[in-house]
């Protein structure tokens, strides 16, 4: 988890001018390496609409955790029990810190 | 607005490059000859083949054009009965025993087009023209909310006075207007085709679904019935929802106006449209399919002379074939049809209806019925409360659920779970919760008494103990004043 910000900074150096979607794909892969089996859906936020655009969840989840990472992006975690409350909170804080630098589409 | 500025506006709407980019090798996905050939080649389908096609649809697989053509050509009434039953089975498998309900809200009827069948056409001098101010719109929305509505389809004529900026402003008013416990939670739009950058403006204000109906996919007929105005451009309209999808509006609704041309051809057109959207956008086709039937309109003689008017029995058949052809897509049955037709046709697979509809501009707050302000004449004038009660008698729970698009269940994620028949695992609990809100806040005593059993019935039928427990807890919270709870 500590490495998420460092890895992201390094990735940004290697991939300047990358579109927003590639930033999201980076975080997606990082999270899956940290938590194999985590089910994620990334969304662009337009008013009330959370428009799904990337993820690995293909199932209907009943206890999804939905978090706004910045006004334009959100993440839905469909199996949050896998993380536990404390780990989930830590992850969301880290992601929000990183997402300050994610470009808006 | 002066005629010169309207003309100037019109000159800048259509962007030919935003048509061309979606064509395959310069060709449209509608190939008239190919559709006619498929209808001819599948003229006399055998019983066994029809049954195999029904079986394929029951597995929630989209049909191919030859299969749809075979169903359209079926003349065996026994097989049609099997198809009706399959339509209902598919609907219940994918969506459960629920009907999503919305209200149409006509905002402006100024129009630059001249569709010969439409009461709003520019040449119709007997139509009273009106464009709502934001204050009038807020009053309309409050009137709708006070009846219990949560979902709208907002309808606009094509005119610079109702351009994309005006539409965006009206959407913002729709979402920000509150009344009592209620609010509009999903605002869909039915408007003229836009350019990609304009769709992004609507995307950014949180549009629900964007609908554009092709009216008829038969190009020569289309050209004859849309002689002037922007709508005369067949291809600009044909790719309007491709542009919407490209802009990030990932819920789009297609439709055809049945009665303009041969019904079999236009069902094929809807299927071809679905296939092309799915192929272009990673498996994501239309969110809904609409199949309005041509209705009389003020000072519109075309309808009386129309040779393609669709009979009631044919209407039921075409709806059934659409259901079987695209088993996982929402289907909208509007109040153009009378109550008896709707109560019958809903059973072959429809998922959404409008109710308590008034299509006169300003009609909800004024509680008036003025044919001169309507695009056509409605067939079903039941109130929302009456319609909900009738649906309950048919065993359907009315859903005002709007959770999906607020929870990232859109685009190819939604399509995948719909195609697997899993949507109702979330949608039925949300239907129960929104129905409870309706019964508490808006229902008449009669409706509450006759429909409340559905809450217990559907709660008991939920497949998961865990979900039942969650929904029960949420129902208690709603009883105690909480609102807008969903899974």
Coordinates of N, CA, C and O in Angstrom, one line a residue, chain B residues 399-479:
Chain B
X399 N -42.0 -0.2 -10.4 CA -40.7 0.2 -9.9 C -40.4 1.6 -10.3 O -40.6 2.0 -11.5
X400 N -39.9 2.4 -9.3 CA -39.4 3.7 -9.6 C -37.9 3.8 -9.4 O -37.3 4.8 -9.2
X401 N -37.3 2.6 -9.5 CA -35.9 2.4 -9.2 C -35.0 3.2 -10.2 O -35.3 3.2 -11.4
X402 N -34.1 3.9 -9.7 CA -33.1 4.7 -10.5 C -31.7 4.4 -10.0 O -30.8 5.2 -10.2
X403 N -31.5 3.3 -9.3 CA -30.2 3.0 -8.7 C -29.1 2.7 -9.7 O -28.0 3.1 -9.5
X404 N -29.4 2.0 -10.7 CA -28.4 1.5 -11.6 C -27.4 2.5 -12.1 O -26.2 2.4 -11.9
X405 N -27.9 3.6 -12.6 CA -27.0 4.6 -13.2 C -26.3 5.4 -12.2 O -25.4 6.1 -12.5
X406 N -26.8 5.3 -10.9 CA -26.1 6.0 -9.9 C -25.1 5.2 -9.2 O -24.4 5.6 -8.3
X407 N -25.0 3.9 -9.6 CA -24.1 3.0 -9.0 C -23.1 2.4 -10.0 O -22.6 1.3 -9.7
X408 N -22.9 3.0 -11.1 CA -21.9 2.5 -12.0 C -22.4 1.2 -12.7 O -21.6 0.5 -13.4
X409 N -23.7 1.0 -12.7 CA -24.2 -0.2 -13.4 C -24.7 0.3 -14.8 O -25.9 0.3 -15.0
X410 N -23.8 0.7 -15.6 CA -24.1 1.1 -17.0 C -23.2 0.5 -18.0 O -22.3 -0.3 -17.6
X411 N -23.4 0.8 -19.2 CA -22.4 0.4 -20.3 C -22.3 -1.1 -20.3 O -23.3 -1.8 -20.1
X412 N -21.1 -1.6 -20.6 CA -21.0 -3.1 -20.8 C -21.1 -3.9 -19.5 O -21.4 -5.0 -19.5
X413 N -20.9 -3.2 -18.3 CA -21.1 -3.9 -17.1 C -22.6 -4.3 -17.0 O -23.0 -5.4 -16.8
X414 N -23.5 -3.3 -17.3 CA -24.9 -3.5 -17.2 C -25.3 -4.6 -18.3 O -26.1 -5.5 -18.0
X415 N -24.8 -4.4 -19.5 CA -25.2 -5.4 -20.6 C -24.8 -6.8 -20.2 O -25.6 -7.7 -20.4
X416 N -23.6 -6.9 -19.6 CA -23.2 -8.3 -19.2 C -24.2 -8.9 -18.2 O -24.5 -10.1 -18.3
X417 N -24.5 -8.1 -17.2 CA -25.4 -8.8 -16.1 C -26.8 -8.9 -16.7 O -27.5 -9.9 -16.3
X418 N -27.2 -8.0 -17.6 CA -28.5 -8.2 -18.2 C -28.6 -9.5 -19.1 O -29.5 -10.3 -19.0
X419 N -27.5 -9.7 -19.8 CA -27.4 -10.8 -20.7 C -27.4 -12.1 -20.0 O -27.7 -13.2 -20.5
X420 N -26.8 -12.1 -18.7 CA -26.8 -13.3 -17.9 C -28.1 -13.5 -17.1 O -28.2 -14.4 -16.3
X421 N -29.0 -12.5 -17.3 CA -30.3 -12.6 -16.6 C -30.2 -12.3 -15.1 O -30.9 -12.8 -14.3
X422 N -29.2 -11.5 -14.7 CA -29.0 -11.2 -13.3 C -29.4 -9.9 -12.8 O -29.3 -9.6 -11.6
X423 N -29.9 -9.1 -13.7 CA -30.3 -7.7 -13.3 C -31.4 -7.7 -12.2 O -31.3 -6.9 -11.3
X424 N -32.3 -8.6 -12.3 CA -33.4 -8.6 -11.3 C -33.0 -8.9 -9.9 O -33.7 -8.6 -9.0
X425 N -31.7 -9.4 -9.7 CA -31.3 -9.7 -8.4 C -31.1 -8.4 -7.6 O -31.2 -8.4 -6.4
X426 N -30.8 -7.3 -8.3 CA -30.8 -6.0 -7.7 C -32.0 -5.2 -7.9 O -32.5 -4.5 -7.1
X427 N -32.6 -5.4 -9.1 CA -33.7 -4.5 -9.5 C -35.0 -4.8 -8.7 O -35.8 -3.9 -8.4
X428 N -35.2 -6.1 -8.4 CA -36.4 -6.4 -7.7 C -36.4 -5.9 -6.3 O -37.4 -5.2 -5.8
X429 N -35.3 -6.0 -5.5 CA -35.2 -5.4 -4.2 C -35.4 -3.9 -4.3 O -36.2 -3.3 -3.5
X430 N -34.9 -3.3 -5.3 CA -35.0 -1.8 -5.5 C -36.4 -1.4 -5.9 O -37.0 -0.4 -5.5
X431 N -37.1 -2.3 -6.7 CA -38.5 -2.1 -7.0 C -39.3 -2.1 -5.7 O -40.2 -1.3 -5.5
X432 N -39.1 -3.1 -4.9 CA -39.9 -3.2 -3.6 C -39.7 -1.9 -2.8 O -40.7 -1.4 -2.3
X433 N -38.5 -1.5 -2.7 CA -38.2 -0.3 -1.8 C -38.9 1.0 -2.4 O -39.5 1.8 -1.7
X434 N -38.8 1.2 -3.7 CA -39.4 2.4 -4.3 C -40.9 2.3 -4.3 O -41.6 3.3 -4.2
X435 N -41.4 1.0 -4.4 CA -42.9 0.9 -4.4 C -43.4 1.2 -3.0 O -44.5 1.8 -2.9
X436 N -42.6 0.8 -2.0 CA -43.0 1.1 -0.6 C -43.1 2.6 -0.4 O -44.1 3.1 0.2
X437 N -42.1 3.3 -0.9 CA -42.1 4.8 -0.9 C -43.4 5.3 -1.5 O -44.1 6.2 -1.0
X438 N -43.7 4.8 -2.7 CA -44.9 5.3 -3.4 C -46.2 5.1 -2.6 O -47.0 6.0 -2.4
X439 N -46.3 3.8 -2.0 CA -47.5 3.5 -1.3 C -47.7 4.4 -0.1 O -48.8 4.9 0.3
X440 N -46.6 4.7 0.6 CA -46.6 5.6 1.8 C -46.9 7.0 1.4 O -47.7 7.7 2.1
X441 N -46.3 7.5 0.4 CA -46.3 9.0 0.1 C -47.4 9.4 -0.8 O -47.8 10.6 -0.8
X442 N -47.8 8.6 -1.8 CA -48.6 9.1 -2.9 C -49.9 8.3 -3.2 O -50.8 8.8 -3.8
X443 N -49.9 7.0 -2.8 CA -51.0 6.1 -3.2 C -52.4 6.5 -2.6 O -52.4 7.0 -1.5
X444 N -53.4 6.3 -3.4 CA -54.8 6.4 -2.8 C -55.0 5.2 -1.8 O -54.3 4.2 -1.9
X445 N -56.0 5.3 -1.0 CA -56.3 4.2 0.0 C -56.6 3.0 -0.8 O -56.2 1.9 -0.5
X446 N -57.3 3.2 -1.9 CA -57.8 2.0 -2.7 C -56.5 1.3 -3.3 O -56.4 0.0 -3.2
X447 N -55.6 2.0 -3.8 CA -54.4 1.4 -4.4 C -53.6 0.8 -3.3 O -53.0 -0.3 -3.5
X448 N -53.4 1.5 -2.2 CA -52.6 0.9 -1.1 C -53.2 -0.4 -0.7 O -52.5 -1.4 -0.5
X449 N -54.5 -0.4 -0.5 CA -55.1 -1.7 -0.1 C -55.0 -2.8 -1.1 O -54.8 -4.0 -0.7
X450 N -55.1 -2.5 -2.4 CA -55.1 -3.5 -3.4 C -53.7 -3.9 -3.8 O -53.5 -5.0 -4.4
X451 N -52.7 -3.1 -3.5 CA -51.3 -3.3 -4.1 C -50.3 -3.7 -3.0 O -49.2 -4.2 -3.4
X452 N -50.6 -3.5 -1.7 CA -49.6 -3.7 -0.7 C -49.1 -5.1 -0.6 O -48.0 -5.4 -0.2
X453 N -50.0 -6.0 -1.0 CA -49.7 -7.5 -0.9 C -48.4 -7.8 -1.7 O -47.6 -8.7 -1.4
X454 N -48.2 -7.0 -2.7 CA -47.0 -7.2 -3.6 C -45.7 -7.1 -2.9 O -44.7 -7.8 -3.2
X455 N -45.7 -6.2 -1.9 CA -44.4 -6.0 -1.1 C -44.0 -7.3 -0.4 O -42.9 -7.8 -0.6
X456 N -45.0 -7.9 0.3 CA -44.7 -9.2 1.0 C -44.5 -10.3 0.1 O -43.5 -11.1 0.3
X457 N -45.2 -10.3 -1.0 CA -45.1 -11.4 -2.0 C -43.7 -11.4 -2.6 O -43.1 -12.4 -2.7
X458 N -43.3 -10.2 -3.1 CA -42.0 -10.2 -3.8 C -40.8 -10.3 -2.8 O -39.8 -10.8 -3.2
X459 N -41.0 -9.8 -1.6 CA -40.0 -9.9 -0.6 C -39.7 -11.4 -0.3 O -38.6 -11.9 -0.3
X460 N -40.8 -12.1 -0.2 CA -40.7 -13.6 0.1 C -40.1 -14.3 -1.0 O -39.4 -15.3 -0.9
X461 N -40.2 -13.8 -2.3 CA -39.7 -14.5 -3.4 C -38.3 -14.1 -3.7 O -37.7 -14.7 -4.6
X462 N -37.7 -13.2 -3.0 CA -36.3 -12.9 -3.2 C -35.4 -14.1 -3.0 O -35.6 -14.8 -2.0
X463 N -34.5 -14.4 -3.9 CA -33.8 -15.7 -3.8 C -32.8 -15.8 -2.6 O -32.4 -16.9 -2.2
X464 N -32.3 -14.7 -2.1 CA -31.3 -14.8 -1.1 C -31.8 -14.3 0.3 O -32.4 -13.2 0.4
X465 N -31.4 -15.1 1.3 CA -31.8 -14.8 2.6 C -31.2 -13.4 3.1 O -31.8 -12.6 3.7
X466 N -29.9 -13.3 2.7 CA -29.2 -12.1 3.0 C -29.9 -10.8 2.4 O -30.0 -9.8 3.1
X467 N -30.3 -10.9 1.2 CA -31.0 -9.8 0.5 C -32.3 -9.5 1.2 O -32.7 -8.4 1.5
X468 N -33.1 -10.6 1.5 CA -34.4 -10.4 2.1 C -34.2 -9.7 3.4 O -35.0 -8.8 3.8
X469 N -33.1 -10.0 4.2 CA -32.9 -9.4 5.5 C -32.6 -7.9 5.3 O -33.2 -7.0 5.9
X470 N -31.7 -7.6 4.3 CA -31.4 -6.2 4.0 C -32.6 -5.4 3.6 O -32.8 -4.3 4.1
X471 N -33.4 -6.0 2.7 CA -34.6 -5.2 2.2 C -35.6 -5.0 3.4 O -36.2 -3.9 3.5
X472 N -35.7 -6.0 4.2 CA -36.7 -5.9 5.3 C -36.2 -4.7 6.2 O -37.1 -3.9 6.7
X473 N -34.9 -4.7 6.5 CA -34.4 -3.6 7.3 C -34.7 -2.2 6.7 O -35.1 -1.3 7.3
X474 N -34.4 -2.2 5.4 CA -34.6 -0.9 4.6 C -36.1 -0.5 4.6 O -36.5 0.6 4.7
X475 N -37.0 -1.5 4.5 CA -38.4 -1.2 4.5 C -38.8 -0.6 5.8 O -39.6 0.3 5.9
X476 N -38.3 -1.1 6.9 CA -38.5 -0.6 8.2 C -38.1 0.9 8.3 O -38.7 1.8 8.9
X477 N -36.9 1.1 7.8 CA -36.4 2.5 7.8 C -37.3 3.4 6.9 O -37.5 4.6 7.3
X478 N -37.8 2.9 5.8 CA -38.7 3.7 5.0 C -40.0 4.1 5.8 O -40.5 5.2 5.8
X479 N -40.5 3.0 6.5 CA -41.7 3.2 7.3 C -41.4 4.4 8.3 O -42.3 5.1 8.7

